[in-house]
C-alpha cells in the first residue's frame, strides 16, 4: 500500500512554444541534461562554478561546502561579499539609467527609479541607519507597505550587514509584537499609513501598540516613512521621520563586506500549518539561488518588464522583488494596491499599461480573478506577456488552463514554481524553453536540486506513488536554522530517519510520474485517511474546482468510526452560496462529480458552502482550522495570521 495514493488523472501536455524556445536562455534539452549531469557527477564543482559566475566576491571563497556539522551546512564560507553591492553597484557602470523599479500606487500614480537613483537612495538610508547606531548583526524589523522605500530599507540593511525581518503590513499588533520580541530588534521601520484598495490603514499606530505590549526594550528607534501624512503620535525619544534622517546623509556608502554565511534576514513562514517559524537565511547561498532561478525559470532578458505581485512580507517578495530582479539588473513593477481595486481588471490594466513581459502571481489570486471576471482579461491588451508564473499553493489544473488561455493567450509558458520560505528560491519548476508542461505539476527539479519522494523510513517510493517530498543533498539557498531555535530546526527539517538526518524534509506530500514530473499533493499534515487509503488534499480539491460552478474548494478529514476519516469539502461557488433544495441538489451533483472524475474513494461525505475559505494573509487555505470546524469543535488555535476571521463564523453556522 503506498504511503499516499494518487487519484488525479491529468493527461494534458503543453509542449514548449517554438518561438519562446528559440530565444530561451536554456533552449535545448541537451544543455539542461548537461547541467544535471554535471551536478550529479561533481556536485561541488557545479555549485562552485555557479557561485563564481553569478556573484561578485569581495574576497573569493576557497571552500565550497562545509558539511562538518550537519544539518548546519555552510556554503562558500570563507568568501566575502555584500548583497546590496551585488544588486546595485554592479549595474552602475553598465546601466545606471535603466529603470530598476516602476512603482504604481493604489490610485494609479507612477514613479520610476533608475539603478543610479536606487543606489543613491539605499546609500543615503544606509548612512542614516548607521547614524542611529544600527550596525552589522543588529536586527531591524520592517513593517511597511509596498513601495520603493520598502526595498530601499531592505537593501540598506543588507548594505550595512544588519539583519532584516520583514513583517507583512497586514499583520496585527499581536503578530508584530511577537516578531519584534523574538528578533530582539533594535529598530522598526514603518510608515504612517498604508493605502490599499482605496482605504488607508494605520501602520505606525500598530507599531506603537505592538511595542506597548512589552518585552520590546531592545527597540531604540522607530523610523517612519511618510506615506499619507496622517496624524500619528510621536514618541520623541524613539521616533524619527525617514525624510528627516536622510536629509544630511551622503549618497555614497561603502558596503560592509560580510562573510558568505552572514545572516541576511530572518522571515516567519506563512503559518498555514501552525505557529510561524523564524526562518534564517545566509547571504551568498541565498542570493545565488535567486539569481540562477531568474535566469533559468524566469528566463530573464534585459528587455523584460518583470512583475512579481507578492508582498515583500513573504519570501516571494524577498527573492523575486527585493533581491533576484535587482541582482540581474531587471526592470520591475512594484504595486501598492490590491488586484480588485478599483475593479477586478486592475492586474490586467497594469500589465497593459507597463507592457509587462513576465507575470508571477499566486493561485489564490488567479482563482479569485476567475470568480470575479472570467472574461475580463480579454478586454485588455496583454500581448506584451511572454511568461507566466505561479507560486504559493498547488495550482488546480482548471485554474491553470484558464490562466494559460485567458491571460497567456495560449502562447506563454506557465512556470509553476514549487519552493518554500525555507528553500529561499525555486526548487522544482519548468525551464520554460524546453520542458513540456502538465497542468497541476511543477514539473522537474532544477539542476543541482536532488528532490525525491520517500516513505517514512527515507526510502524511495515506487514511481507514481505518493510520499514525502525531500531534498537529498544540501543546496546553497536553504534555510540555515530557525532563529534562536536550532533544536526545532533539526527536528522539523532533518529528522534522523530521513537519510540519517541529512535529507531536507519539506513537509509537503507529492508524487513523481514516469516522466520524472513532480505533483504536489498537499501538506503532510493534511493527508486524509479514508478506509485505509491515504489521500492528499490537492487532487480532490482540483476535481471540485474543475466543476463549472465551483470557484474554490478545500477538503479535510473528520474522524469516522468505520472509515477512519470521512471527507468534508468546503466549497466556494462562482455565484452565491446555494440555499435549500438547490443546495441539496448541488451537493449531490458535486459528490457524484468527484466520484466520476477521480474515483468513488474520493467522494466527499459532506459538502459545505461558504462565501470564502479561511486563508492566511498570503492567501493560502488554512485547512487545520477547517478540520476543527468539521469536527464541530471550538477553534482554540492561533488565528492571528488569518486574513478573514469572520469567515469562520459563517462556516461554523454551515456545519450546524
Ligand atoms: P507554514 O510553514 O508556517 O505552515 P507555509 O508553508 O504556507 O507556512 P511558505 O513557506 O510561504 O509557508 O509556503 C511554502 C508552501 O507553499 C510549500 O510547502 C507548499 O505547500 C506551498 N507551495 C508553494 N508553491 C507551490 C507550488 N508551486 N505548488 C504546490 N505547492 C506550493
Ligand atoms: Mg511551510
XYZ file of C-alpha atoms and ligand atoms in Angstrom:
688
model
C 0.000 0.000 0.000
C 1.525 3.352 -0.992
C 2.120 5.988 1.697
C -0.201 8.346 -0.115
C -2.338 7.365 -3.071
C -2.712 9.439 -6.171
C -6.145 9.599 -7.779
C -5.695 12.562 -10.099
C -5.864 11.727 -13.768
C -4.436 14.702 -15.628
C -3.104 13.840 -19.073
C -2.905 17.162 -20.903
C 0.587 18.128 -22.067
C 1.634 21.501 -23.479
C 4.886 21.349 -25.443
C 7.168 24.387 -25.301
C 6.196 27.237 -27.564
C 8.657 27.207 -30.519
C 9.206 30.918 -30.676
C 9.794 31.116 -26.945
C 12.218 28.192 -27.071
C 14.310 29.709 -29.839
C 15.157 32.682 -27.656
C 15.199 30.968 -24.282
C 18.241 31.115 -22.001
C 18.228 27.342 -21.909
C 16.907 26.356 -25.285
C 17.717 22.712 -25.720
C 17.263 19.702 -23.593
C 20.908 18.647 -24.054
C 22.043 21.781 -22.259
C 19.713 21.039 -19.376
C 20.842 17.409 -19.203
C 24.465 18.517 -19.211
C 23.813 20.767 -16.222
C 22.024 17.976 -14.355
C 24.795 15.550 -15.226
C 27.448 17.926 -14.005
C 25.576 18.427 -10.741
C 25.254 14.657 -10.389
C 28.890 13.868 -11.061
C 30.617 16.815 -9.488
C 28.216 18.392 -7.066
C 30.671 20.791 -5.502
C 32.214 21.745 -8.848
C 28.759 22.522 -10.175
C 27.876 24.902 -7.336
C 31.340 26.397 -7.288
C 31.026 27.331 -10.950
C 27.598 28.887 -10.413
C 28.776 30.878 -7.406
C 31.850 32.236 -9.195
C 29.874 33.108 -12.298
C 26.911 34.877 -10.715
C 28.209 36.548 -7.561
C 30.665 39.425 -7.280
C 33.031 38.449 -4.490
C 34.980 40.942 -2.440
C 37.120 38.057 -1.283
C 36.707 34.857 -3.322
C 35.903 31.684 -1.428
C 38.189 28.676 -1.367
C 35.774 26.209 0.290
C 32.507 25.258 -1.411
C 30.611 23.269 1.206
C 31.331 22.610 4.841
C 29.419 19.538 5.991
C 31.228 19.066 9.277
C 28.154 19.682 11.409
C 25.038 18.501 9.563
C 22.364 19.766 9.141
C 24.085 23.101 9.759
C 25.658 23.279 6.329
C 27.850 26.179 5.268
C 28.424 27.314 1.708
C 31.362 29.312 0.277
C 32.032 30.203 3.888
C 35.433 31.859 3.650
C 34.266 34.191 0.878
C 33.236 37.805 1.450
C 30.637 39.861 -0.369
C 27.913 42.402 0.062
C 24.408 41.691 -1.180
C 23.457 45.294 -1.887
C 26.696 45.726 -3.850
C 25.657 42.673 -5.875
C 22.200 44.124 -6.535
C 23.055 47.768 -7.212
C 26.691 48.796 -7.602
C 27.309 46.152 -10.218
C 24.906 47.951 -12.567
C 26.292 51.443 -12.092
C 28.861 51.170 -14.839
C 26.783 49.129 -17.263
C 23.245 50.521 -16.972
C 22.921 53.335 -14.438
C 19.993 54.926 -16.251
C 17.968 51.797 -16.689
C 14.724 51.809 -14.711
C 15.027 49.430 -11.796
C 11.566 49.962 -10.322
C 8.317 51.181 -11.793
C 6.138 51.915 -8.802
C 2.392 52.190 -9.237
C 0.396 53.468 -6.296
C -3.056 52.327 -5.278
C -4.592 55.303 -7.084
C -2.546 54.830 -10.240
C 0.337 57.307 -9.808
C 3.562 56.067 -11.364
C 7.145 56.681 -10.214
C 10.268 55.376 -11.963
C 13.517 54.790 -10.129
C 16.718 54.060 -12.060
C 19.591 51.935 -10.807
C 21.578 55.105 -10.118
C 18.707 56.622 -8.189
C 18.023 53.455 -6.221
C 21.699 53.107 -5.356
C 21.787 56.656 -4.024
C 18.646 56.162 -2.007
C 19.966 52.950 -0.492
C 23.330 54.508 0.367
C 21.727 57.541 1.914
C 19.346 55.487 4.011
C 22.147 53.083 4.978
C 24.128 56.052 6.281
C 21.082 57.196 8.207
C 20.785 53.758 9.811
C 24.425 53.952 10.811
C 23.913 57.362 12.339
C 21.228 55.764 14.527
C 23.936 53.351 15.702
C 22.463 50.418 13.838
C 25.239 48.099 12.831
C 26.206 44.714 11.459
C 24.290 41.835 13.032
C 21.561 44.061 14.559
C 18.011 43.035 13.763
C 15.711 45.515 12.100
C 12.006 44.840 11.726
C 10.445 46.271 8.570
C 6.679 46.804 8.678
C 5.911 48.721 5.539
C 3.538 48.972 2.609
C 4.638 48.016 -0.890
C 6.755 50.969 -2.031
C 10.224 51.794 -3.317
C 11.226 52.727 0.237
C 10.496 49.207 1.464
C 13.037 47.823 -0.990
C 15.425 50.619 -0.035
C 15.042 49.688 3.632
C 15.835 46.023 2.995
C 18.755 46.804 0.701
C 20.133 49.353 3.168
C 20.114 46.734 5.931
C 21.993 44.386 3.617
C 24.440 47.173 2.801
C 25.456 47.631 6.440
C 25.148 43.955 7.383
C 22.073 44.441 9.585
C 19.621 41.527 9.572
C 16.160 42.451 8.387
C 12.990 40.758 9.460
C 10.087 41.911 7.353
C 6.619 41.598 8.845
C 3.704 41.741 6.434
C 1.904 45.098 6.683
C -1.448 43.395 7.178
C -0.420 41.667 10.396
C -1.936 42.703 13.696
C -0.171 44.354 16.615
C -0.081 40.944 18.330
C 1.753 39.220 15.468
C 4.067 42.185 15.025
C 4.818 42.221 18.743
C 5.751 38.527 18.780
C 8.098 39.019 15.857
C 9.765 42.176 17.213
C 10.339 40.410 20.514
C 11.563 37.161 19.017
C 14.042 39.025 16.813
C 15.238 41.338 19.589
C 15.010 44.168 17.054
C 16.889 47.432 17.682
C 14.744 49.348 15.207
C 11.419 49.181 13.422
C 10.980 50.790 10.021
C 7.391 51.612 9.179
C 5.110 54.160 7.504
C 2.415 56.402 8.918
C -0.207 54.502 6.930
C -0.597 52.179 4.025
C -3.066 52.607 1.197
C -4.729 49.550 -0.263
C -7.928 49.165 -2.197
C -8.867 52.831 -1.670
C -8.530 52.545 2.108
C -5.930 53.952 4.464
C -4.774 51.568 7.168
C -2.642 52.617 10.105
C 0.849 51.151 10.369
C 2.585 53.433 12.857
C -0.283 53.123 15.341
C 0.025 49.342 15.111
C 3.765 49.577 15.768
C 3.039 51.699 18.856
C 0.541 49.137 20.066
C 2.971 46.275 19.421
C 5.806 47.948 21.294
C 3.499 48.878 24.169
C 2.788 45.192 24.731
C 6.126 44.985 26.465
C 9.305 42.950 26.298
C 10.442 45.157 23.447
C 13.083 47.235 25.251
C 15.573 46.343 22.531
C 13.808 48.782 20.171
C 15.708 52.071 20.251
C 14.365 53.700 17.071
C 11.210 53.718 15.030
C 11.713 55.170 11.556
C 8.588 56.459 9.857
C 8.190 56.873 6.140
C 5.534 59.490 5.423
C 3.086 57.932 3.000
C -0.202 59.756 3.611
C 0.632 62.473 6.113
C -1.949 61.155 8.561
C -1.913 62.321 12.132
C 0.205 59.962 14.197
C 1.603 60.073 17.682
C 5.339 60.619 18.018
C 7.448 59.369 20.894
C 10.190 61.988 20.870
C 12.993 59.832 22.265
C 12.391 56.996 19.864
C 10.596 58.033 16.669
C 12.218 59.689 13.671
C 10.981 60.582 10.209
C 12.592 58.878 7.246
C 12.818 62.114 5.236
C 14.469 63.939 8.114
C 17.142 61.389 8.944
C 18.343 61.098 5.350
C 18.485 64.844 4.769
C 22.130 65.412 5.575
C 23.393 61.984 4.702
C 25.834 61.225 1.928
C 24.596 59.326 -1.133
C 27.702 57.171 -1.082
C 28.064 54.394 1.479
C 30.882 51.902 1.450
C 29.297 48.446 1.718
C 30.011 46.352 4.789
C 31.788 43.267 3.455
C 30.357 40.240 5.169
C 31.105 36.586 5.291
C 29.155 34.397 2.823
C 27.319 32.787 5.734
C 26.415 36.090 7.382
C 22.674 36.136 8.099
C 20.929 38.300 5.521
C 17.477 38.011 7.009
C 15.037 36.096 9.113
C 11.466 35.684 7.985
C 8.500 33.970 9.544
C 6.683 31.408 7.376
C 3.083 31.998 6.384
C 1.754 29.971 9.296
C -0.502 27.756 7.187
C 0.155 24.712 9.325
C 0.831 26.110 12.778
C 2.970 28.559 14.662
C 5.155 30.553 12.260
C 8.839 29.668 12.228
C 11.640 32.268 12.083
C 13.483 31.046 9.023
C 17.080 32.268 8.891
C 18.894 32.749 5.586
C 22.515 33.310 4.664
C 23.925 35.910 2.285
C 25.755 34.229 -0.605
C 23.887 30.943 -0.901
C 20.531 32.679 -0.782
C 21.488 35.271 -3.378
C 22.831 32.587 -5.693
C 19.508 30.734 -5.616
C 17.565 33.842 -6.541
C 19.910 34.725 -9.406
C 20.029 31.354 -11.103
C 16.257 30.970 -10.893
C 15.836 34.409 -12.508
C 17.874 33.064 -15.444
C 16.624 29.510 -15.618
C 12.995 29.697 -14.567
C 12.027 33.279 -15.411
C 14.267 33.152 -18.492
C 15.334 36.702 -17.663
C 16.094 39.022 -20.604
C 17.401 42.575 -20.264
C 14.331 43.835 -22.134
C 11.885 42.246 -19.691
C 9.393 44.113 -17.578
C 9.182 41.765 -14.641
C 6.277 41.720 -12.224
C 6.055 39.542 -9.157
C 2.880 40.528 -7.334
C 3.948 39.159 -3.933
C 4.202 41.455 -0.946
C 7.693 41.962 0.474
C 6.308 40.434 3.675
C 6.572 36.978 2.069
C 9.619 35.117 0.890
C 8.442 35.509 -2.702
C 8.655 39.269 -2.252
C 12.167 38.910 -0.841
C 13.539 36.639 -3.548
C 11.644 37.951 -6.568
C 11.159 41.639 -5.722
C 13.986 42.825 -3.485
C 16.868 40.563 -4.457
C 16.612 38.421 -7.621
C 15.360 41.038 -10.113
C 17.821 43.687 -8.912
C 20.774 41.309 -8.886
C 20.194 40.517 -12.562
C 19.521 44.154 -13.439
C 15.851 43.865 -14.339
C 13.158 46.493 -14.636
C 10.320 45.505 -12.341
C 6.893 46.654 -11.254
C 6.045 47.281 -7.626
C 2.350 47.753 -6.993
C 0.952 49.237 -3.842
C -2.649 48.102 -4.116
C -4.881 45.082 -4.486
C -5.910 43.054 -7.566
C -9.558 44.067 -7.245
C -9.400 47.841 -6.836
C -10.905 49.832 -8.431
C -12.114 46.661 -10.165
C -11.099 43.091 -10.930
C -9.282 44.249 -14.069
C -6.504 46.040 -12.155
C -3.790 43.431 -12.755
C -4.607 43.277 -16.457
C -4.623 47.045 -16.682
C -1.165 47.253 -15.112
C 0.178 44.614 -17.486
C -1.216 46.563 -20.430
C -0.026 49.940 -19.202
C 3.560 48.957 -18.394
C 3.923 46.273 -21.050
C 4.753 43.592 -18.531
C 6.534 40.586 -20.058
C 6.807 38.290 -17.041
C 3.947 37.970 -14.596
C 4.251 35.954 -11.395
C 1.328 35.537 -9.020
C -0.440 33.057 -6.720
C -3.232 30.544 -7.375
C -5.411 32.296 -4.797
C -5.282 35.497 -6.866
C -5.951 33.564 -10.058
C -8.965 31.780 -8.548
C -10.450 34.987 -7.187
C -9.978 36.748 -10.521
C -11.677 33.866 -12.316
C -14.580 34.219 -9.905
C -14.845 37.985 -10.351
C -14.281 38.307 -14.075
C -13.551 35.186 -16.096
C -13.593 37.097 -19.380
C -12.060 40.342 -18.144
C -8.512 39.682 -19.431
C -9.901 39.738 -22.987
C -10.724 43.419 -22.614
C -7.045 44.323 -22.211
C -4.036 44.220 -24.480
C -1.873 41.604 -22.806
C 0.286 40.959 -25.861
C 3.482 42.070 -24.075
C 3.337 38.957 -21.867
C 5.753 36.172 -22.710
C 5.920 34.170 -19.486
C 3.533 33.473 -16.594
C 4.328 32.059 -13.190
C 2.521 30.607 -10.193
C 3.592 30.165 -6.578
C 2.233 29.594 -3.091
C -0.094 26.637 -3.417
C -0.708 23.861 -5.894
C -2.463 25.378 -8.885
C -5.592 23.378 -9.735
C -5.440 22.221 -13.370
C -8.624 24.135 -14.286
C -7.219 27.373 -12.926
C -4.000 26.638 -14.828
C -5.947 26.204 -18.086
C -7.770 29.499 -17.570
C -4.501 31.306 -16.789
C -2.891 29.760 -19.852
C -5.723 30.541 -22.263
C -7.157 33.795 -20.991
C -4.079 35.564 -19.661
C -1.318 33.900 -21.658
C -3.419 33.664 -24.845
C -2.195 30.100 -25.291
C 1.336 31.131 -26.117
C 3.003 31.971 -22.781
C 4.544 29.096 -20.856
C 3.472 28.876 -17.196
C 6.208 28.232 -14.686
C 4.580 26.552 -11.696
C 7.320 27.022 -9.112
C 7.465 24.819 -6.051
C 9.565 26.208 -3.213
C 9.214 27.462 0.340
C 10.357 30.167 2.713
C 12.882 27.592 3.858
C 14.333 26.882 0.400
C 14.874 30.567 -0.409
C 14.432 30.120 -4.145
C 12.779 27.841 -6.704
C 13.408 24.120 -6.285
C 11.079 22.355 -8.698
C 9.938 24.327 -11.729
C 9.976 24.049 -15.501
C 12.710 25.593 -17.612
C 10.184 27.218 -19.922
C 12.124 26.872 -23.171
C 12.411 23.112 -23.053
C 10.102 21.442 -20.567
C 6.644 20.335 -21.790
C 4.069 21.494 -19.237
C 1.426 19.425 -17.472
C -1.262 21.489 -15.699
C -1.001 20.998 -11.943
C 2.575 19.717 -11.992
C 5.557 21.857 -11.030
C 7.483 19.537 -13.394
C 11.208 18.869 -12.837
C 13.741 19.760 -10.145
C 16.224 22.440 -11.139
C 19.766 21.297 -11.932
C 21.607 20.725 -8.660
C 18.418 20.063 -6.667
C 18.093 16.415 -5.659
C 14.382 16.190 -4.948
C 12.818 12.799 -4.268
C 9.721 11.123 -2.869
C 10.358 8.840 0.081
C 8.451 6.834 2.671
C 8.580 7.218 6.484
C 11.930 5.481 6.581
C 13.504 7.704 3.973
C 13.474 5.104 1.196
C 12.416 5.998 -2.330
C 8.853 5.025 -3.176
C 7.826 3.436 -6.479
C 7.289 5.718 -9.455
C 3.847 7.320 -9.283
C 3.326 6.603 -5.596
C 2.758 9.467 -3.209
C 5.068 10.109 -0.278
C 7.163 12.712 1.486
C 8.901 15.284 -0.675
C 12.533 15.603 0.400
C 15.707 17.132 -0.986
C 18.524 14.725 -0.523
C 21.565 16.927 -0.787
C 22.217 20.315 0.750
C 21.836 23.289 -1.599
C 23.155 26.850 -1.249
C 19.876 28.753 -0.708
C 18.500 26.526 2.031
C 17.434 27.701 5.493
C 20.388 27.782 7.904
C 18.453 27.437 11.135
C 15.330 28.682 12.884
C 16.058 31.923 14.670
C 17.078 31.080 18.212
C 15.838 27.506 17.921
C 18.369 25.110 16.366
C 16.715 22.107 18.012
C 13.366 22.805 16.402
C 15.210 23.331 13.109
C 16.781 19.868 13.295
C 13.604 18.099 14.367
C 11.383 19.800 11.815
C 13.508 19.597 8.717
C 16.141 16.923 9.258
C 14.556 14.059 11.224
C 17.019 11.273 11.863
C 15.046 8.619 9.975
C 15.377 10.568 6.734
C 18.751 9.768 5.193
C 20.431 9.721 8.643
C 19.263 13.246 9.297
C 20.665 14.611 6.047
C 17.555 14.827 3.861
C 15.689 18.099 3.940
C 12.054 17.234 4.752
C 9.753 19.753 3.101
C 6.514 18.922 4.914
C 4.678 18.501 1.600
C 3.411 15.287 0.066
C 3.934 14.646 -3.625
C 4.316 12.005 -6.281
C 6.620 11.722 -9.236
C 5.319 10.282 -12.532
C 7.059 8.136 -15.150
C 8.423 11.272 -16.856
C 10.016 12.428 -13.617
C 7.407 15.169 -13.112
C 6.572 16.164 -9.552
C 2.953 16.658 -8.469
C 2.455 18.315 -5.102
C -0.459 16.617 -3.324
C -0.756 18.869 -0.282
C 0.714 19.185 3.195
C 1.710 16.043 5.032
C -0.315 17.318 7.989
C -3.420 17.454 5.811
C -3.316 13.919 4.364
C -6.693 12.155 4.669
C -7.030 8.566 5.772
C -10.171 7.082 4.260
C -10.819 3.345 4.638
C -7.112 2.666 4.698
C -6.448 4.876 1.676
C -4.262 7.881 2.312
C -5.195 10.770 0.041
C -3.700 14.222 -0.472
C -5.979 17.262 -0.425
C -4.908 18.800 -3.733
C -6.361 16.167 -6.025
C -9.857 16.139 -4.532
C -9.880 19.928 -4.409
C -8.795 20.094 -8.042
C -11.597 17.760 -9.044
C -14.082 20.050 -7.296
C -12.608 23.180 -8.867
C -12.945 21.517 -12.274
C -16.736 21.645 -11.849
C -18.051 24.644 -13.814
C -19.929 26.103 -10.836
C -17.069 25.910 -8.325
C -14.549 28.689 -7.695
C -12.561 27.247 -4.789
C -12.546 24.217 -2.585
C -10.795 22.813 0.470
C -11.144 19.296 1.794
C -10.358 17.970 5.236
C -10.877 14.737 7.130
C -13.249 14.219 10.055
C -12.896 11.182 12.324
C -15.260 8.380 11.297
C -15.881 5.184 13.284
C -15.636 2.801 10.391
C -13.733 4.529 7.644
C -11.133 6.190 9.842
C -11.914 9.538 8.313
C -14.729 10.908 6.210
C -14.130 13.619 3.629
C -15.622 17.053 4.242
C -15.470 19.532 1.378
C -15.782 23.287 1.881
C -16.808 24.858 -1.384
C -16.981 28.424 -2.674
C -19.254 28.737 -5.682
C -18.634 31.112 -8.566
C -22.101 32.525 -7.874
C -23.755 32.943 -4.490
C -23.990 30.154 -1.921
C -26.912 27.890 -2.872
C -29.738 27.542 -0.346
C -32.449 24.980 0.450
C -33.265 22.354 -2.150
C -30.896 23.941 -4.680
C -28.093 23.334 -2.192
C -29.064 19.692 -1.693
C -29.113 19.179 -5.425
C -25.681 20.751 -5.923
C -24.207 18.752 -3.051
C -25.296 15.544 -4.768
C -24.004 16.738 -8.081
C -20.591 17.632 -6.655
C -20.256 14.338 -4.797
C -21.053 12.388 -7.938
C -18.781 14.602 -9.968
C -15.787 13.824 -7.755
C -16.627 10.117 -7.790
C -16.703 10.175 -11.572
C -13.636 12.415 -12.035
C -11.217 10.699 -9.685
C -12.990 7.700 -8.166
C -15.559 6.742 -5.519
C -12.952 6.596 -2.767
C -12.505 10.372 -3.004
C -16.225 11.162 -2.930
C -16.871 13.777 -0.222
C -19.194 12.628 2.551
C -20.309 16.160 3.231
C -20.198 19.378 1.242
C -20.420 22.793 2.935
C -20.759 26.141 1.233
C -19.221 29.453 2.226
C -18.539 32.837 0.635
C -14.844 32.228 1.146
C -12.372 29.930 2.892
C -10.198 30.744 5.899
C -6.889 31.912 4.472
C -3.543 33.135 5.664
C -2.670 36.723 4.871
C -0.769 35.438 1.865
C -3.946 33.812 0.590
C -3.314 30.170 1.477
C -6.104 27.942 2.653
C -5.787 27.066 6.364
C -7.095 23.526 6.428
C -6.227 22.965 10.084
C -8.980 25.406 11.064
C -11.439 23.690 8.752
C -10.541 20.381 10.365
C -11.524 21.758 13.749
C -14.747 23.182 12.313
C -15.588 19.894 10.632
C -15.284 18.111 13.965
C -17.713 20.662 15.397
C -15.106 21.838 17.913
C -14.295 25.331 19.104
C -11.267 26.928 17.470
C -8.556 27.380 20.069
C -5.570 27.507 17.704
C -3.629 30.592 16.766
C -5.664 32.537 14.206
C -3.519 35.666 14.272
C -2.256 35.087 10.743
C -5.754 34.660 9.348
C -6.879 37.026 6.581
C -10.624 36.786 7.151
C -11.533 35.608 10.690
C -15.246 36.347 10.148
C -15.462 33.502 7.660
C -15.002 31.004 10.497
C -18.360 32.018 11.989
C -20.105 31.637 8.689
C -18.613 28.205 8.116
C -19.421 27.180 11.682
C -23.066 28.025 11.007
C -22.905 25.962 7.818
C -21.705 22.993 9.864
C -24.568 23.334 12.335
P 3.913 27.226 7.389
O 5.188 26.540 7.039
O 4.080 28.161 8.521
O 2.763 26.294 7.515
P 3.666 27.920 4.605
O 4.221 26.562 4.377
O 2.377 28.252 3.939
O 3.523 28.207 6.173
P 5.509 29.230 2.803
O 6.930 28.928 3.012
O 5.138 30.598 2.366
O 4.742 28.998 4.173
O 4.892 28.272 1.730
C 5.518 27.128 1.221
C 4.477 26.078 0.926
O 3.553 26.561 -0.073
C 5.008 24.806 0.344
O 5.472 23.951 1.348
C 3.802 24.252 -0.415
O 2.915 23.584 0.454
C 3.136 25.500 -0.926
N 3.576 25.796 -2.304
C 4.335 26.827 -2.704
N 4.485 26.827 -4.040
C 3.822 25.759 -4.506
C 3.600 25.206 -5.812
N 4.074 25.770 -6.905
N 2.869 24.073 -5.888
C 2.372 23.499 -4.786
N 2.532 23.968 -3.543
C 3.242 25.095 -3.396
Mg 5.754 25.574 5.352
